[in-house]
Every structure is written in structure tokens, then in C-alpha cells.
mmCIF file of C-alpha atoms and ligand atoms in Angstrom:
data_model
loop_
_atom_site.group_PDB
_atom_site.id
_atom_site.type_symbol
_atom_site.label_atom_id
_atom_site.label_comp_id
_atom_site.label_asym_id
_atom_site.label_seq_id
_atom_site.Cartn_x
_atom_site.Cartn_y
_atom_site.Cartn_z
ATOM 1 C CA MET A 960 -9.418 14.097 -3.481
ATOM 2 C CA ILE A 961 -10.964 10.620 -2.248
ATOM 3 C CA PHE A 962 -8.126 8.313 -1.709
ATOM 4 C CA THR A 963 -8.295 5.655 0.929
ATOM 5 C CA VAL A 964 -5.438 3.337 2.563
ATOM 6 C CA ALA A 965 -6.923 0.320 4.110
ATOM 7 C CA ILE A 966 -4.430 -1.275 6.466
ATOM 8 C CA ASP A 967 -5.470 -4.652 7.853
ATOM 9 C CA GLY A 968 -4.062 -7.386 9.937
ATOM 10 C CA PRO A 969 -3.880 -9.368 13.263
ATOM 11 C CA ALA A 970 -3.225 -7.957 16.661
ATOM 12 C CA ALA A 971 -0.055 -6.097 17.321
ATOM 13 C CA ALA A 972 1.218 -6.481 13.683
ATOM 14 C CA GLY A 973 2.262 -2.710 13.611
ATOM 15 C CA LYS A 974 -0.982 -1.417 12.009
ATOM 16 C CA GLY A 975 -1.324 1.613 14.458
ATOM 17 C CA THR A 976 2.416 2.830 14.049
ATOM 18 C CA LEU A 977 2.008 2.534 10.176
ATOM 19 C CA SER A 978 -1.367 4.159 9.992
ATOM 20 C CA ARG A 979 -0.011 7.109 12.177
ATOM 21 C CA ALA A 980 3.056 7.582 9.749
ATOM 22 C CA VAL A 981 0.966 7.481 6.609
ATOM 23 C CA ALA A 982 -1.589 9.883 7.890
ATOM 24 C CA GLU A 983 1.290 12.269 8.789
ATOM 25 C CA ARG A 984 3.170 11.950 5.671
ATOM 26 C CA PHE A 985 0.149 12.534 3.531
ATOM 27 C CA GLY A 986 -2.211 14.636 5.583
ATOM 28 C CA PHE A 987 -4.873 12.024 5.588
ATOM 29 C CA ALA A 988 -7.324 11.471 8.449
ATOM 30 C CA HIS A 989 -6.826 8.511 10.443
ATOM 31 C CA LEU A 990 -9.268 6.178 12.046
ATOM 32 C CA ASP A 991 -8.367 3.172 14.405
ATOM 33 C CA THR A 992 -11.329 1.027 13.789
ATOM 34 C CA GLY A 993 -10.234 -1.400 16.715
ATOM 35 C CA LEU A 994 -11.046 1.532 19.067
ATOM 36 C CA LEU A 995 -14.857 1.078 18.107
ATOM 37 C CA TYR A 996 -14.970 -2.369 18.877
ATOM 38 C CA ARG A 997 -12.959 -1.668 22.260
ATOM 39 C CA ALA A 998 -15.280 1.087 23.271
ATOM 40 C CA VAL A 999 -18.325 -1.321 22.406
ATOM 41 C CA GLY A 1000 -16.780 -4.159 24.322
ATOM 42 C CA ALA A 1001 -16.155 -1.834 27.291
ATOM 43 C CA LYS A 1002 -19.838 -0.689 27.365
ATOM 44 C CA VAL A 1003 -21.120 -4.184 27.188
ATOM 45 C CA ALA A 1004 -18.703 -5.252 30.221
ATOM 46 C CA GLY A 1005 -20.593 -2.354 31.998
ATOM 47 C CA GLY A 1006 -23.798 -3.959 31.200
ATOM 48 C CA ALA A 1007 -25.075 -2.364 28.042
ATOM 49 C CA GLU A 1008 -26.707 -4.457 25.298
ATOM 50 C CA PRO A 1009 -24.003 -4.723 22.409
ATOM 51 C CA GLU A 1010 -25.973 -3.545 19.287
ATOM 52 C CA ALA A 1011 -27.577 -0.725 21.384
ATOM 53 C CA ALA A 1012 -24.179 0.147 22.400
ATOM 54 C CA ALA A 1013 -22.832 0.144 19.086
ATOM 55 C CA LEU A 1014 -25.527 2.514 17.516
ATOM 56 C CA ALA A 1015 -25.023 4.757 20.298
ATOM 57 C CA LEU A 1016 -21.305 5.318 20.224
ATOM 58 C CA GLN A 1017 -19.862 8.694 20.520
ATOM 59 C CA PRO A 1018 -16.414 10.193 19.644
ATOM 60 C CA ALA A 1019 -15.771 10.880 23.507
ATOM 61 C CA ASP A 1020 -16.330 7.025 23.966
ATOM 62 C CA LEU A 1021 -13.059 6.335 22.046
ATOM 63 C CA ALA A 1022 -10.852 8.215 24.418
ATOM 64 C CA GLY A 1023 -9.197 6.677 27.546
ATOM 65 C CA ASP A 1024 -6.231 4.359 28.502
ATOM 66 C CA HIS A 1025 -8.914 1.486 29.862
ATOM 67 C CA LEU A 1026 -9.498 0.761 26.256
ATOM 68 C CA ARG A 1027 -5.831 -0.384 25.605
ATOM 69 C CA THR A 1028 -5.629 -3.231 28.114
ATOM 70 C CA LEU A 1029 -5.579 -7.010 27.011
ATOM 71 C CA GLU A 1030 -8.951 -7.574 28.731
ATOM 72 C CA ALA A 1031 -10.447 -4.642 26.435
ATOM 73 C CA GLY A 1032 -8.757 -6.471 23.391
ATOM 74 C CA GLN A 1033 -10.405 -9.685 24.327
ATOM 75 C CA ALA A 1034 -14.092 -7.894 24.909
ATOM 76 C CA ALA A 1035 -13.582 -6.265 21.561
ATOM 77 C CA SER A 1036 -13.174 -9.298 19.600
ATOM 78 C CA LYS A 1037 -16.154 -11.016 21.286
ATOM 79 C CA VAL A 1038 -18.530 -8.086 20.210
ATOM 80 C CA ALA A 1039 -16.839 -7.961 16.920
ATOM 81 C CA ALA A 1040 -18.228 -11.355 16.261
ATOM 82 C CA LEU A 1041 -21.874 -10.167 16.505
ATOM 83 C CA PRO A 1042 -23.136 -9.260 12.885
ATOM 84 C CA GLY A 1043 -25.499 -6.488 14.593
ATOM 85 C CA VAL A 1044 -22.694 -4.738 16.308
ATOM 86 C CA ARG A 1045 -20.663 -4.857 12.892
ATOM 87 C CA ALA A 1046 -23.632 -3.695 10.889
ATOM 88 C CA ALA A 1047 -24.087 -0.816 13.280
ATOM 89 C CA LEU A 1048 -20.608 0.509 12.571
ATOM 90 C CA VAL A 1049 -20.509 -0.002 8.825
ATOM 91 C CA GLN A 1050 -21.768 3.185 7.505
ATOM 92 C CA PHE A 1051 -19.675 5.528 9.892
ATOM 93 C CA GLN A 1052 -16.598 3.825 8.689
ATOM 94 C CA ARG A 1053 -17.397 4.019 5.030
ATOM 95 C CA ASN A 1054 -18.126 7.690 5.323
ATOM 96 C CA PHE A 1055 -14.897 8.067 6.975
ATOM 97 C CA ALA A 1056 -12.977 6.152 4.330
ATOM 98 C CA ARG A 1057 -14.582 8.231 1.385
ATOM 99 C CA ARG A 1058 -14.117 11.607 2.900
ATOM 100 C CA GLU A 1059 -12.554 14.576 1.140
ATOM 101 C CA GLY A 1060 -8.990 14.789 1.534
ATOM 102 C CA GLY A 1061 -7.784 11.177 2.123
ATOM 103 C CA ALA A 1062 -8.217 8.555 4.844
ATOM 104 C CA VAL A 1063 -6.137 5.829 6.318
ATOM 105 C CA LEU A 1064 -8.342 3.098 8.352
ATOM 106 C CA ASP A 1065 -6.696 0.277 10.335
ATOM 107 C CA GLY A 1066 -8.673 -2.735 11.273
ATOM 108 C CA ARG A 1067 -9.612 -6.485 10.106
ATOM 109 C CA ASP A 1068 -11.937 -5.852 7.384
ATOM 110 C CA ILE A 1069 -11.136 -2.402 5.820
ATOM 111 C CA GLY A 1070 -10.165 -3.674 2.191
ATOM 112 C CA THR A 1071 -12.438 -6.657 2.187
ATOM 113 C CA VAL A 1072 -15.831 -5.361 3.569
ATOM 114 C CA ILE A 1073 -15.818 -1.647 4.685
ATOM 115 C CA CYS A 1074 -13.884 -0.104 1.610
ATOM 116 C CA PRO A 1075 -13.215 -2.721 -1.203
ATOM 117 C CA GLU A 1076 -12.595 0.247 -3.583
ATOM 118 C CA ALA A 1077 -9.766 1.411 -1.539
ATOM 119 C CA GLU A 1078 -6.923 2.671 -3.766
ATOM 120 C CA VAL A 1079 -4.232 1.049 -1.514
ATOM 121 C CA LYS A 1080 -4.809 -2.062 0.411
ATOM 122 C CA LEU A 1081 -2.048 -3.257 2.894
ATOM 123 C CA PHE A 1082 -2.034 -6.306 5.006
ATOM 124 C CA VAL A 1083 0.528 -6.321 7.798
ATOM 125 C CA THR A 1084 1.278 -9.451 9.516
ATOM 126 C CA ALA A 1085 4.122 -11.122 11.724
ATOM 127 C CA THR A 1086 4.379 -14.388 13.498
ATOM 128 C CA PRO A 1087 2.233 -14.787 16.745
ATOM 129 C CA GLU A 1088 5.602 -14.915 18.707
ATOM 130 C CA VAL A 1089 6.742 -11.786 17.304
ATOM 131 C CA ARG A 1090 3.488 -10.014 17.765
ATOM 132 C CA ALA A 1091 3.084 -10.965 21.331
ATOM 133 C CA HIS A 1092 6.518 -9.882 22.172
ATOM 134 C CA ARG A 1093 5.823 -6.564 20.841
ATOM 135 C CA ARG A 1094 2.506 -6.323 22.669
ATOM 136 C CA TRP A 1095 4.400 -7.557 25.849
ATOM 137 C CA LEU A 1096 6.760 -4.574 25.488
ATOM 138 C CA GLU A 1097 3.702 -2.144 25.764
ATOM 139 C CA VAL A 1098 1.579 -3.973 28.388
ATOM 140 C CA GLY A 1099 4.120 -6.011 30.468
ATOM 141 C CA GLY A 1100 3.237 -8.872 32.744
ATOM 142 C CA ASP A 1101 3.619 -12.365 31.950
ATOM 143 C CA GLU A 1102 4.644 -12.668 28.223
ATOM 144 C CA ALA A 1103 3.172 -16.424 27.904
ATOM 145 C CA ARG A 1104 -0.075 -15.012 28.746
ATOM 146 C CA VAL A 1105 0.028 -12.266 26.139
ATOM 147 C CA LEU A 1106 0.962 -14.771 23.577
ATOM 148 C CA ALA A 1107 -1.893 -16.965 24.653
ATOM 149 C CA GLU A 1108 -4.099 -14.025 24.386
ATOM 150 C CA VAL A 1109 -2.855 -12.975 20.845
ATOM 151 C CA ARG A 1110 -3.508 -16.552 19.644
ATOM 152 C CA GLU A 1111 -7.062 -16.641 21.052
ATOM 153 C CA ARG A 1112 -7.952 -13.194 19.370
ATOM 154 C CA ASP A 1113 -6.386 -14.424 16.176
ATOM 155 C CA ALA A 1114 -8.505 -17.544 16.192
ATOM 156 C CA ARG A 1115 -11.617 -15.689 17.023
ATOM 157 C CA ASP A 1116 -11.008 -12.982 14.316
ATOM 158 C CA MET A 1117 -10.219 -15.379 11.760
ATOM 159 C CA GLY A 1118 -12.906 -17.953 12.418
ATOM 160 C CA ARG A 1119 -15.773 -15.803 12.759
ATOM 161 C CA ALA A 1120 -18.675 -16.015 10.012
ATOM 162 C CA ASP A 1121 -19.062 -12.277 9.506
ATOM 163 C CA ALA A 1122 -16.175 -10.287 8.088
ATOM 164 C CA PRO A 1123 -13.327 -12.572 9.240
ATOM 165 C CA LEU A 1124 -9.791 -11.282 9.350
ATOM 166 C CA ALA A 1125 -8.256 -12.086 5.817
ATOM 167 C CA ALA A 1126 -6.227 -10.189 3.227
ATOM 168 C CA ALA A 1127 -8.065 -8.744 0.391
ATOM 169 C CA ALA A 1128 -7.168 -10.591 -2.890
ATOM 170 C CA ASP A 1129 -5.516 -7.221 -4.013
ATOM 171 C CA ALA A 1130 -3.718 -6.410 -0.931
ATOM 172 C CA VAL A 1131 -0.055 -5.981 -0.634
ATOM 173 C CA VAL A 1132 1.218 -8.219 2.267
ATOM 174 C CA LEU A 1133 3.872 -6.696 4.317
ATOM 175 C CA ASP A 1134 5.285 -9.388 6.835
ATOM 176 C CA THR A 1135 6.790 -7.450 9.729
ATOM 177 C CA SER A 1136 8.267 -10.711 11.358
ATOM 178 C CA THR A 1137 11.938 -9.829 10.362
ATOM 179 C CA LEU A 1138 11.618 -6.253 9.395
ATOM 180 C CA ASP A 1139 11.602 -3.158 11.711
ATOM 181 C CA ILE A 1140 8.745 -0.885 11.675
ATOM 182 C CA GLU A 1141 10.908 1.799 9.976
ATOM 183 C CA THR A 1142 11.599 -0.390 7.004
ATOM 184 C CA VAL A 1143 7.768 -1.405 6.844
ATOM 185 C CA VAL A 1144 6.808 2.296 6.843
ATOM 186 C CA GLY A 1145 9.339 3.101 4.139
ATOM 187 C CA GLN A 1146 7.852 0.378 1.892
ATOM 188 C CA ALA A 1147 4.236 1.505 2.648
ATOM 189 C CA LEU A 1148 5.060 5.000 1.809
ATOM 190 C CA GLY A 1149 6.551 3.977 -1.310
ATOM 191 C CA ILE A 1150 3.517 2.071 -2.500
ATOM 192 C CA ILE A 1151 1.336 4.833 -1.631
ATOM 193 C CA THR A 1152 3.400 7.401 -3.392
ATOM 194 C CA ALA A 1153 3.244 5.305 -6.675
ATOM 195 C CA ARG A 1154 -0.404 5.090 -6.390
ATOM 196 C CA LEU A 1155 -1.233 8.623 -5.635
ATOM 197 C CA ARG A 1156 0.842 9.646 -8.940
ATOM 198 C CA GLU A 1157 -1.293 7.139 -10.898
ATOM 199 C CA THR A 1158 -4.582 8.546 -9.784
ATOM 200 C CA ARG A 1159 -3.649 12.143 -10.421
HETATM 201 O O1 CDP B 2668 -4.364 -3.346 18.472
HETATM 202 P P1 CDP B 2668 -4.980 -4.708 18.191
HETATM 203 O O2 CDP B 2668 -4.398 -5.093 16.982
HETATM 204 O O3 CDP B 2668 -4.508 -5.587 19.278
HETATM 205 O O4 CDP B 2668 -6.463 -4.716 18.289
HETATM 206 P P2 CDP B 2668 -7.554 -3.779 17.751
HETATM 207 O O5 CDP B 2668 -7.100 -3.377 16.344
HETATM 208 O O6 CDP B 2668 -7.786 -2.560 18.506
HETATM 209 O O7 CDP B 2668 -8.803 -4.487 17.502
HETATM 210 C C1 CDP B 2668 -9.455 -5.051 18.899
HETATM 211 C C2 CDP B 2668 -10.507 -6.306 18.246
HETATM 212 O O8 CDP B 2668 -11.384 -5.722 17.416
HETATM 213 C C3 CDP B 2668 -9.904 -7.114 17.230
HETATM 214 O O9 CDP B 2668 -9.291 -8.357 17.855
HETATM 215 C C4 CDP B 2668 -11.007 -7.449 16.299
HETATM 216 O O10 CDP B 2668 -11.822 -8.550 17.004
HETATM 217 C C5 CDP B 2668 -11.991 -6.372 16.474
HETATM 218 N N1 CDP B 2668 -11.731 -5.680 15.090
HETATM 219 C C6 CDP B 2668 -12.570 -5.995 14.017
HETATM 220 O O11 CDP B 2668 -13.384 -6.905 14.324
HETATM 221 N N2 CDP B 2668 -12.803 -5.117 13.096
HETATM 222 C C7 CDP B 2668 -11.837 -4.128 12.955
HETATM 223 N N3 CDP B 2668 -12.056 -3.552 11.781
HETATM 224 C C8 CDP B 2668 -11.200 -3.787 13.868
HETATM 225 C C9 CDP B 2668 -11.086 -4.534 15.057
#
């Protein structure tokens, strides 16, 4: 069975929690595509050339807590604006999306660019304040700085020319500003279950 769930949305909207729940419930493989850009950003911070770093990316590069920091998120969104970096990562993501057995990918452009044919497209969002508060609970530090970082990354991700962050026309928008993540997970599982029945 080929079945792709595309989950897009801005920073700290809850994509990761939702994707893991979907993968676990349906036995799908999960790819956090943000990690690809974070890993390239980390290599560039270490002196590598962006496109070469993207082409040479290995699974082992995707592990490590250093990729989870605010700085790694900023470095990721900078390299993610480079068309050569995005192009280098497209085929791997497409193959992952259409692998046998079902796949869930979370990112910014999964439903629009990587897999426009995805069987389910979800766009998860929340206000910048709510997202910054969630990210602050994870990383600590100064909450105002976390909010500024979220806004800066949103602006860069939405404003870039190549594959900007946007909901696909046929995506279901899930706003998590006032809903807890369990409720959102429940809604998403319901949408996917209904779609799986249609395709069988
Ligand atoms: O976890 P969080 O939502 O904060 O970030 P992430 O999903 O790890 O993504 C980090 C950065 O990578 C984003 O700000 C985007 O600039 C970029 N990215 C992208 O351009 N396309 C994707 N499919 C995934 C991430």
C-alpha cells in the first residue's frame, strides 16, 4: 500500500507530536524533514558549502541534541531558502513519501512540493504566541527571545521564493491555538482513518 500523510505548518505548531502519533497508530514510517535542514545548517555552521553538505547528508547526521536548539532552527531556515539545498533533498523525501507501507512526513512543503499527490494533507498551525510558549517550555531561557525567534523564522519560511511555507489548497487546516494536542491528534486520526477506508 502506498499512502502518504503530509503534515505541514510553522515552527512549534505540534507537527512532531502529531506525526509520531500518526506513525504509531497506523504503522507508517515517519520522516521529520526539518531535521534534514537542521543537519545541513549545522554542517554549514561548521564550514561546509551548503549544497555539497545537502548532497552528502547521511542518516547518522540526523541524530544529536545539538540539532534541537534555537540556533540550529535559525541555521536550518537560512539554508532552507537556498534552491540548491532544497533540490538536493527532494528525491530522498519523495522516495520516502511513496515507500511501500505508508509514510508520514512533517515539514513546510510536503503537501505543496514534495508530495502533491499525498492521500491526506494536514496544515497544523497556532498563533505565534502559543507556539513560542510551547517551544519555550521545551528549551527554556527568555520567552520573549523565543517569540522573536519564532516570528523571524516564520517570516523567512513564508517569504522565501522557493517552496514557501503555505497550506496546500486541498489541506485540512488544524488550528491548535485553543485545542490541546490530544484533541488535534484525535481529529487527525479520524481524517486519516476515513481516507484509508476510501482508498481500500
Ligand atoms: O521543529 P520546528 O517546527 O521548529 O522546525 P523544523 O520543522 O525542524 O524546521 C526547521 C527549519 O527548516 C524551518 O524553519 C524551515 O526553514 C526549514 N524546513 C523547510 O524549509 N522545509 C521543510 N520541509 C522542513 C523544514
